[in-house]
PDB file of C-alpha atoms in Angstrom:
ATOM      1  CA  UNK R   1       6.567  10.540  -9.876  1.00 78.00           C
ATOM      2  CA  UNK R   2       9.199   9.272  -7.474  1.00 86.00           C
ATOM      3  CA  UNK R   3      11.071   5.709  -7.413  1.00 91.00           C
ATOM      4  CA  UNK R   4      11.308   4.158  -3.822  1.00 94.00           C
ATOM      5  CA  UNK R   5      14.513   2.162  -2.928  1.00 95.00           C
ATOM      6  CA  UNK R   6      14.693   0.174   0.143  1.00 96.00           C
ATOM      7  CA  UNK R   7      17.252  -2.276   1.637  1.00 97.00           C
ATOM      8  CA  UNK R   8      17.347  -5.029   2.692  1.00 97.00           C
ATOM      9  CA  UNK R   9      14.906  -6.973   0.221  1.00 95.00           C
ATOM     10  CA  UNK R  10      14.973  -9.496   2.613  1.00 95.00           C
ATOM     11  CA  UNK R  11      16.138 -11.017   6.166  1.00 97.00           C
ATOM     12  CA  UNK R  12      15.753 -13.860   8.234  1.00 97.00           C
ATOM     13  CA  UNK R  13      16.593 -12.516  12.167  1.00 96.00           C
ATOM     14  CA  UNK R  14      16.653 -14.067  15.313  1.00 97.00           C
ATOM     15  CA  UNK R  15      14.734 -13.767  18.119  1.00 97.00           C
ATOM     16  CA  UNK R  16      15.572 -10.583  20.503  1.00 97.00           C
ATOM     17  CA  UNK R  17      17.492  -9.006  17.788  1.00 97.00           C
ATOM     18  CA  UNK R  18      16.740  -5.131  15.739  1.00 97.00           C
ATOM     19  CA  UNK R  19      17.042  -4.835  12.262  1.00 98.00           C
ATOM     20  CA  UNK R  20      16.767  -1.314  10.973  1.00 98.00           C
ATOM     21  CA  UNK R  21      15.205  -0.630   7.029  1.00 98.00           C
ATOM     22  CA  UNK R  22      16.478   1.697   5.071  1.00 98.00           C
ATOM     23  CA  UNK R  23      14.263   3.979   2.320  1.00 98.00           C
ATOM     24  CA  UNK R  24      15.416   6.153  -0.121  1.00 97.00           C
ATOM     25  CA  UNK R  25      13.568   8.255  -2.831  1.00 96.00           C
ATOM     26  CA  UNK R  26      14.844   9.896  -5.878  1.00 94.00           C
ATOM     27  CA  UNK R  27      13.342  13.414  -5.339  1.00 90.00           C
ATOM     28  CA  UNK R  28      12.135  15.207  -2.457  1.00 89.00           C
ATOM     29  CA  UNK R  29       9.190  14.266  -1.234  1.00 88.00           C
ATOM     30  CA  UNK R  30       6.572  16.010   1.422  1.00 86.00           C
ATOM     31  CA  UNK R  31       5.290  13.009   3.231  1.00 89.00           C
ATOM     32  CA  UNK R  32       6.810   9.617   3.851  1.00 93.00           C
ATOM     33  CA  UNK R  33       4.996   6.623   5.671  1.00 95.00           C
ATOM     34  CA  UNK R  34       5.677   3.145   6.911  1.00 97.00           C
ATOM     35  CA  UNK R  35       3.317   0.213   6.422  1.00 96.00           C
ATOM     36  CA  UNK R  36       3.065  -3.595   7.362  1.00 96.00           C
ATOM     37  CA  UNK R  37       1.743  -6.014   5.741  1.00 93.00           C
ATOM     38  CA  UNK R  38       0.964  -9.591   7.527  1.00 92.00           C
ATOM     39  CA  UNK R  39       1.279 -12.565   5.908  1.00 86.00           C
ATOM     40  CA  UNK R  40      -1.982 -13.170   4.161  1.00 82.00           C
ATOM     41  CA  UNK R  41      -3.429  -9.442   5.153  1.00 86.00           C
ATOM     42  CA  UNK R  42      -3.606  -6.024   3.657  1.00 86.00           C
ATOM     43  CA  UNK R  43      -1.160  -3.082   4.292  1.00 92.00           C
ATOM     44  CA  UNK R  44      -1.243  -1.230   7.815  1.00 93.00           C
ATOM     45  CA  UNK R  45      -0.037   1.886   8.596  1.00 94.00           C
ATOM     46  CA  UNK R  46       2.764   1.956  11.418  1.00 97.00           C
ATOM     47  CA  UNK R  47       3.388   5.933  11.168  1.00 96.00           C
ATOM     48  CA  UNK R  48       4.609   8.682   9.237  1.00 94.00           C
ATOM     49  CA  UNK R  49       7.848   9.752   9.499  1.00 94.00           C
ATOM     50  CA  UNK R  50       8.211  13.485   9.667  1.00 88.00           C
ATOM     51  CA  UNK R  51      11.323  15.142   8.707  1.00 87.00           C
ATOM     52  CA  UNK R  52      13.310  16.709  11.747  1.00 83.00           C
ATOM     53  CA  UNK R  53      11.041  15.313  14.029  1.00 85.00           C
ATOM     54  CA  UNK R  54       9.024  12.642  15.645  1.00 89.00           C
ATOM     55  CA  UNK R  55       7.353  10.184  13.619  1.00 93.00           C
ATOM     56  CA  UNK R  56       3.517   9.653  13.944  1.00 94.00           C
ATOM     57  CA  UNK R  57       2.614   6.485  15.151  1.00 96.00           C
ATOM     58  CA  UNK R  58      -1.067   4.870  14.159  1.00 93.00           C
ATOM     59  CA  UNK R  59      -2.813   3.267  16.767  1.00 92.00           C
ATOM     60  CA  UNK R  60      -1.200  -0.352  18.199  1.00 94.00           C
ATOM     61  CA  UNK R  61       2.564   0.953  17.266  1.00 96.00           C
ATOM     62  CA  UNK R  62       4.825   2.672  19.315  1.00 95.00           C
ATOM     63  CA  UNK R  63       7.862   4.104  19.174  1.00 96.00           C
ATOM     64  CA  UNK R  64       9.781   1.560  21.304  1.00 96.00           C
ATOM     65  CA  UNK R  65       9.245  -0.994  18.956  1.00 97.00           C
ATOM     66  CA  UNK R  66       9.282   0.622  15.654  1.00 97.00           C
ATOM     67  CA  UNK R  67      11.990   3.787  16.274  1.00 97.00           C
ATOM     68  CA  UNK R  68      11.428   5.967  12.987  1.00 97.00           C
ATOM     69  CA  UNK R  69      14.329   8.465  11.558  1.00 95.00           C
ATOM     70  CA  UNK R  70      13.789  10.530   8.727  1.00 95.00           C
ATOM     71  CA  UNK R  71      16.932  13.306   8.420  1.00 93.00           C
ATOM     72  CA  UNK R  72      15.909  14.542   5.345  1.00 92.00           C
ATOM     73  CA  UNK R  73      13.589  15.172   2.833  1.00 92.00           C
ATOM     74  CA  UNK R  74      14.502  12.204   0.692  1.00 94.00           C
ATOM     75  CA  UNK R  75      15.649   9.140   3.216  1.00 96.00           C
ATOM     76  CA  UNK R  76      14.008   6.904   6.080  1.00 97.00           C
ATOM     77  CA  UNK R  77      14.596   4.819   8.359  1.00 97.00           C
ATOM     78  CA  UNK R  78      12.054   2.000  10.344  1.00 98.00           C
ATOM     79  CA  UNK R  79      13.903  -0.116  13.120  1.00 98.00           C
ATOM     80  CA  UNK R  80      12.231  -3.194  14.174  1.00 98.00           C
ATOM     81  CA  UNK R  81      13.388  -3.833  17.890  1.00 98.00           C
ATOM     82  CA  UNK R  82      13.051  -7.011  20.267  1.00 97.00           C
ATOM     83  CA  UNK R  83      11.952  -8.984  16.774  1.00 97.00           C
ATOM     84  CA  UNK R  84       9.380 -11.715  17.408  1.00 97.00           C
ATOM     85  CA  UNK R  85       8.227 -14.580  15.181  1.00 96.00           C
ATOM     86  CA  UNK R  86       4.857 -12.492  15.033  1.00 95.00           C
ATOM     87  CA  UNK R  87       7.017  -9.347  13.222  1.00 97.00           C
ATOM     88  CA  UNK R  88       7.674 -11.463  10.395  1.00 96.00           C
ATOM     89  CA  UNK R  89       6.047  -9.253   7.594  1.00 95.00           C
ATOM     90  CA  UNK R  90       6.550  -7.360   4.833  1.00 95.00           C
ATOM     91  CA  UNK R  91       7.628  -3.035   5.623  1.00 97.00           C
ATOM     92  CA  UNK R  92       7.000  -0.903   3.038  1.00 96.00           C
ATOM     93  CA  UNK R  93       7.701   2.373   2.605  1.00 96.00           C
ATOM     94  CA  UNK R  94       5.729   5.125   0.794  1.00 94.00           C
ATOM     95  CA  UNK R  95       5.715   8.606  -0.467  1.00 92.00           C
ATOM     96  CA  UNK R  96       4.083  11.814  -1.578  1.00 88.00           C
ATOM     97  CA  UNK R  97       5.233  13.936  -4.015  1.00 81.00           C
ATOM     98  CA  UNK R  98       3.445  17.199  -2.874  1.00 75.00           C
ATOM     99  CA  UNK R  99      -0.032  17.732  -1.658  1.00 70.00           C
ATOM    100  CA  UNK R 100      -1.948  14.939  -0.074  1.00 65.00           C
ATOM    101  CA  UNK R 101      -4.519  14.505  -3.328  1.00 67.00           C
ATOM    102  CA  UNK R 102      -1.504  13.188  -4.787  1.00 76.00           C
ATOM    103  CA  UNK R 103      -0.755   9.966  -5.739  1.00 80.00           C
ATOM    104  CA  UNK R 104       0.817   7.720  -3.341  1.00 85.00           C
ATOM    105  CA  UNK R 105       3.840   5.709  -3.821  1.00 89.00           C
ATOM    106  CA  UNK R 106       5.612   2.604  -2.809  1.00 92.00           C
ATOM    107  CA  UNK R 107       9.042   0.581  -2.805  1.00 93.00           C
ATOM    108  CA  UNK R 108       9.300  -2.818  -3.277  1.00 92.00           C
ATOM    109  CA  UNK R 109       8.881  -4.125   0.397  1.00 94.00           C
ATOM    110  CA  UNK R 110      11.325  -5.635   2.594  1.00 96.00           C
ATOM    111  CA  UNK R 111      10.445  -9.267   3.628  1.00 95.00           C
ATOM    112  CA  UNK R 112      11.073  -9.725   7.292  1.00 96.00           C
ATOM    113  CA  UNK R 113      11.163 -13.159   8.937  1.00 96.00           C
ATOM    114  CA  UNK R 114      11.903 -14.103  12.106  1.00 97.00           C
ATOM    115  CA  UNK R 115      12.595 -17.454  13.774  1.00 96.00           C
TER     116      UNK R 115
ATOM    117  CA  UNK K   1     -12.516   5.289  11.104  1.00 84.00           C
ATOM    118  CA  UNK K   2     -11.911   4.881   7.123  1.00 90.00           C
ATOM    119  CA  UNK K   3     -13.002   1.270   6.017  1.00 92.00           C
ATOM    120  CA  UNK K   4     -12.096  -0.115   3.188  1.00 95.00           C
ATOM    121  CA  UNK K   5     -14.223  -3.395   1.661  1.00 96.00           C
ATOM    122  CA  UNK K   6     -13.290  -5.535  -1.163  1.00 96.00           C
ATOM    123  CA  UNK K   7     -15.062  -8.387  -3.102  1.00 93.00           C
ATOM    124  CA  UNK K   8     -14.830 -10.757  -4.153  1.00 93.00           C
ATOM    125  CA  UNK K   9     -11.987 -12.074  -1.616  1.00 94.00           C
ATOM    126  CA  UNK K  10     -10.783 -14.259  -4.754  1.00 96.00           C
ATOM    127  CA  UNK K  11     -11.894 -14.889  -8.475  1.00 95.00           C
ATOM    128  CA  UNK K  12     -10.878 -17.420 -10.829  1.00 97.00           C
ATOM    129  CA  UNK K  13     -11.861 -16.428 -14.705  1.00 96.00           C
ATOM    130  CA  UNK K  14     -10.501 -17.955 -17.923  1.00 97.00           C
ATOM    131  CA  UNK K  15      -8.739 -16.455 -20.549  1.00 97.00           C
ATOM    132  CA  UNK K  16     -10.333 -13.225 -22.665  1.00 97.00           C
ATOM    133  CA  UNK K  17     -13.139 -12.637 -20.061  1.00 97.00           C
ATOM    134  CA  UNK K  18     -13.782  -9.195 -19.017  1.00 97.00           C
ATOM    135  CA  UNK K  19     -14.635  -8.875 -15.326  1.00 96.00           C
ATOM    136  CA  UNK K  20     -14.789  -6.840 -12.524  1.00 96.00           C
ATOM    137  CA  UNK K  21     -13.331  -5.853  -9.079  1.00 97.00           C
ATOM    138  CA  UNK K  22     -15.942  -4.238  -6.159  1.00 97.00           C
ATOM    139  CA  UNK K  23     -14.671  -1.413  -3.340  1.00 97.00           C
ATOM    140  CA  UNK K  24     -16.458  -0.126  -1.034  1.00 97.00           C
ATOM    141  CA  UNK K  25     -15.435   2.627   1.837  1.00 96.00           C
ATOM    142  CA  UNK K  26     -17.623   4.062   4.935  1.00 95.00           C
ATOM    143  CA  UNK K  27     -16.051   6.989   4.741  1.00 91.00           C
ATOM    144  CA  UNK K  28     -16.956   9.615   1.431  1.00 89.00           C
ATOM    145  CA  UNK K  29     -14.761  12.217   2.930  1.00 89.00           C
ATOM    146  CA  UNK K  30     -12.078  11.333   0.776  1.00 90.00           C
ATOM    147  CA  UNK K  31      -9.473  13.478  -1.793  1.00 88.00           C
ATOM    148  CA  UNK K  32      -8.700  10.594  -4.057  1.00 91.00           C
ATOM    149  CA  UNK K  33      -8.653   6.241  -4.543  1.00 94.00           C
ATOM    150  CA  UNK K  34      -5.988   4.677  -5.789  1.00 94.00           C
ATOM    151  CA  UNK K  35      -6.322   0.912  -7.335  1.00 96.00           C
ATOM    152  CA  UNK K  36      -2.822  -1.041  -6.383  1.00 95.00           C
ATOM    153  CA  UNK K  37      -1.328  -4.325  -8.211  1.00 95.00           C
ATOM    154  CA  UNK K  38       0.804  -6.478  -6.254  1.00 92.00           C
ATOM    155  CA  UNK K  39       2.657  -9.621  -7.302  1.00 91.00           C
ATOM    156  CA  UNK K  40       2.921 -12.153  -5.259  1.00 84.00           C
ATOM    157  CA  UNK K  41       5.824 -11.300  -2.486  1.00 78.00           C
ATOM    158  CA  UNK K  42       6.591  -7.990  -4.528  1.00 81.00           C
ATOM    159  CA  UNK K  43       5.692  -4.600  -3.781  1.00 84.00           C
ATOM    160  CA  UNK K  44       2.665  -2.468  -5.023  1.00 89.00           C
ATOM    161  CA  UNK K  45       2.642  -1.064  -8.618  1.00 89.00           C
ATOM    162  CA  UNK K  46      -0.108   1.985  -8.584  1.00 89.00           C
ATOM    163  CA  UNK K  47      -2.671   1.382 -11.370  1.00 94.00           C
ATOM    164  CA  UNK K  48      -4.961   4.181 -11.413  1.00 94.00           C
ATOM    165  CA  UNK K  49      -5.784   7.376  -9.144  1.00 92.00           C
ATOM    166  CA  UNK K  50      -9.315   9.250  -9.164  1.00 94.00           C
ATOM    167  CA  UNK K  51      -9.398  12.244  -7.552  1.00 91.00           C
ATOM    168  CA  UNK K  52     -12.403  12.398  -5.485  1.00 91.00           C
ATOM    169  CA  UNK K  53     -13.528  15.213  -8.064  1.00 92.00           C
ATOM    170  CA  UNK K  54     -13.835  12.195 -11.085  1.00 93.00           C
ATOM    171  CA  UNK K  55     -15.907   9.674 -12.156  1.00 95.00           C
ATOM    172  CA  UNK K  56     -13.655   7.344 -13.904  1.00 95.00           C
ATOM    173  CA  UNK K  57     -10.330   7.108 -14.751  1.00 95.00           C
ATOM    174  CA  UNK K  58      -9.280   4.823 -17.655  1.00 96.00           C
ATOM    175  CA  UNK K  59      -5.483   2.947 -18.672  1.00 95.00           C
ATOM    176  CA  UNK K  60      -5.177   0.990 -21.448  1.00 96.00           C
ATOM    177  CA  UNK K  61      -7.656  -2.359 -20.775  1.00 97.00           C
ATOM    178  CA  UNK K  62      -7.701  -1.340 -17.139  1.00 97.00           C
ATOM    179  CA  UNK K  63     -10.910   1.573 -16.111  1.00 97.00           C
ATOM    180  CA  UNK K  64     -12.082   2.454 -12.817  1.00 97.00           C
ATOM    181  CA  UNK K  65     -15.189   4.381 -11.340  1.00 97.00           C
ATOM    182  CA  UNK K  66     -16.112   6.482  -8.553  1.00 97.00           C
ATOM    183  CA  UNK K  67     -18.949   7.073  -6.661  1.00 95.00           C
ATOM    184  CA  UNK K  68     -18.034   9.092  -4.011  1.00 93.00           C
ATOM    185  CA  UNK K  69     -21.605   9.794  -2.536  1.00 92.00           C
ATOM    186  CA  UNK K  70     -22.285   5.876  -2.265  1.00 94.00           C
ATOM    187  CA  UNK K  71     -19.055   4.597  -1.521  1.00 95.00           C
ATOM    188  CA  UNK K  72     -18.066   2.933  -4.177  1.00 97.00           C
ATOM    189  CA  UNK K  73     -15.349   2.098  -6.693  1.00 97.00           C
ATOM    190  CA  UNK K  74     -15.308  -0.269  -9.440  1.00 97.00           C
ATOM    191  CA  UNK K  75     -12.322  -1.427 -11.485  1.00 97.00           C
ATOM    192  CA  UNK K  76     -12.849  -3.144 -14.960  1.00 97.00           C
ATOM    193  CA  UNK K  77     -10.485  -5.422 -16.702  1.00 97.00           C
ATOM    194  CA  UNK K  78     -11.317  -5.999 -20.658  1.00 97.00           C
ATOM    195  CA  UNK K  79      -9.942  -9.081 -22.122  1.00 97.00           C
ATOM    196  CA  UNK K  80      -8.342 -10.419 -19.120  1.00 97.00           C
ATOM    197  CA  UNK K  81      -4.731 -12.576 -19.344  1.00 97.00           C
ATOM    198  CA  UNK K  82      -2.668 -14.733 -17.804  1.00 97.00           C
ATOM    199  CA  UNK K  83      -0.138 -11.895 -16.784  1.00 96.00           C
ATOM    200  CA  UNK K  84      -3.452  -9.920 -15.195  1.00 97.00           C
ATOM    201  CA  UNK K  85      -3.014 -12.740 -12.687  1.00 97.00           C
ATOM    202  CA  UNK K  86      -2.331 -10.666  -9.041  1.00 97.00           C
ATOM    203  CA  UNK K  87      -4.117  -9.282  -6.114  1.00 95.00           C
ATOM    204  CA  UNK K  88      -5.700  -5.913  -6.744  1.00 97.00           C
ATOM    205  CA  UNK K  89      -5.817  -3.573  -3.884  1.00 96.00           C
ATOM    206  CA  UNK K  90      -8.101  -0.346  -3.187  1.00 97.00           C
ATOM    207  CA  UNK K  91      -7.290   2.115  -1.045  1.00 95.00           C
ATOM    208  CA  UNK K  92      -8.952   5.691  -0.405  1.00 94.00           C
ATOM    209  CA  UNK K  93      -7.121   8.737   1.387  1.00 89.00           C
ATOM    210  CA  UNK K  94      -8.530  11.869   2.793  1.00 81.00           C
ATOM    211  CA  UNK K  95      -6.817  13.679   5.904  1.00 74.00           C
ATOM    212  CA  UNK K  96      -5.034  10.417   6.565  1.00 74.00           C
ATOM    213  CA  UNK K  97      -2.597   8.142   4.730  1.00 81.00           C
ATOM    214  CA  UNK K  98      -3.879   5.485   2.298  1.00 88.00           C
ATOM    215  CA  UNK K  99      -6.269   2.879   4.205  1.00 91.00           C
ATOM    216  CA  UNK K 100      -6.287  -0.444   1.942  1.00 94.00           C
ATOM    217  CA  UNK K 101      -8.942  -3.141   1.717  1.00 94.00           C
ATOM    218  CA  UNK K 102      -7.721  -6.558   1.819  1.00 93.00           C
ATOM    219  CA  UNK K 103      -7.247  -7.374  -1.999  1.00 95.00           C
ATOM    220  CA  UNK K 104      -9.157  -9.250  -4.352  1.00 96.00           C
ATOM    221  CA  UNK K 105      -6.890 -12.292  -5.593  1.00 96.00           C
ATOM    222  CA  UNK K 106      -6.996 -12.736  -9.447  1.00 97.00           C
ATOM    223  CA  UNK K 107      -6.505 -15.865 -11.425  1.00 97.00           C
ATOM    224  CA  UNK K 108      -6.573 -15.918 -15.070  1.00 97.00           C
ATOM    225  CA  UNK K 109      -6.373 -19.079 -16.977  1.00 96.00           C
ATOM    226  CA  UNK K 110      -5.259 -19.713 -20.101  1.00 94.00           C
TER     227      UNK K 110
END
């Protein structure tokens, strides 16, 4: 199993301004992904982040507005840039363990809002 | 493109009733579904996994089915309670990430 940290919990931002999320896991982990979830809605995937490399965005996200670091095989990190009232949201991040049968975990969210 | 449906939307049962949560997906290519709890403005708690392999998967009151040829996953609750109150998410995976329906919202009343 793995246990998911991520910080902040919560913000309130302004307008214009980036806040960057951080995610850490407490093992290694092969695969670890970013989702949103809209007030009201279900989770969508932004991207995965690949380790060393580029992230993958899903369609509708790009990497302008959502920069994605992931340095290692245990932390993550999801910027939201040029924040709008409409990226107020909760980010989650999630993990595999090892292949992609596996099960998929999650941290506890971080509640975005932004006036 | 993986679809994921759930109903109903939102269910209201009372105390000690034993009742049931639908999923459907468009998509039977899949390696496993995973049924999600999340409290409301919390994160997701996983609740069971099937491997696309299985037909059921059962944890303590909770037990879900799979029917990978029709699309289709059920998850039972026996003797619901008050602290079973929470949306209940489905999501599938196969060469992507999880996809997630939209949640079914439970109430239980005491």
């Amino acid at each position: 199993s793995a246990v998911i940290s991520q910080k902040p919990s919560r913000d309130i931002c302004q307008r214009g301004t980036s806040l960057t999320i951080q995610c850490q896991v407490d093992s290694q982990v092969t695969m670890m992904f970013w989702y949103r979830q809209q007030p009201g809605q279900s989770l969508t995937l932004i991207a995965t982040a690949n380790q060393g490399s580029e992230a993958t965005y899903e369609s509708g996200f790009v990497i302008d507005k959502f920069p994605i670091s992931r340095p290692n095989l245990t932390f993550s990190t999801l910027t939201v840039s040029n924040m709008s009232p409409e990226d107020s949201s909760i980010y989650l991040c999630s993990a595999k363990t090892g292949a992609s049968t596996d099960t998929q975990y999650f941290g506890p969210g971080t509640r975005l809002t932004v006036l | 493109k993986q679809e994921v449906t759930q109903i109903p939307a939102a269910l209201s049962v009372p105390e000690g009733e034993n009742l049931v949560l639908n999923c459907s997906f468009t998509d039977s290519a899949i390696y496993n579904l995973q049924w999600f709890r999340q409290d409301p403005g919390k994160g997701l708690t996983s609740l069971l996994l099937i491997q696309s392999s299985q037909r059921e998967q059962t944890s303590g009151r909770l037990n879900a089915s799979l029917d990978k040829s029709s699309g289709r996953s059920t998850l039972y609750i026996a003797a619901s309670q008050p602290g079973d109150s929470a949306t209940y998410l489905c999501a599938v995976t196969g060469n992507t990430p999880l996809v997630f329906g939209k949640g079914t919202r439970l109430s239980v009343i005491a």
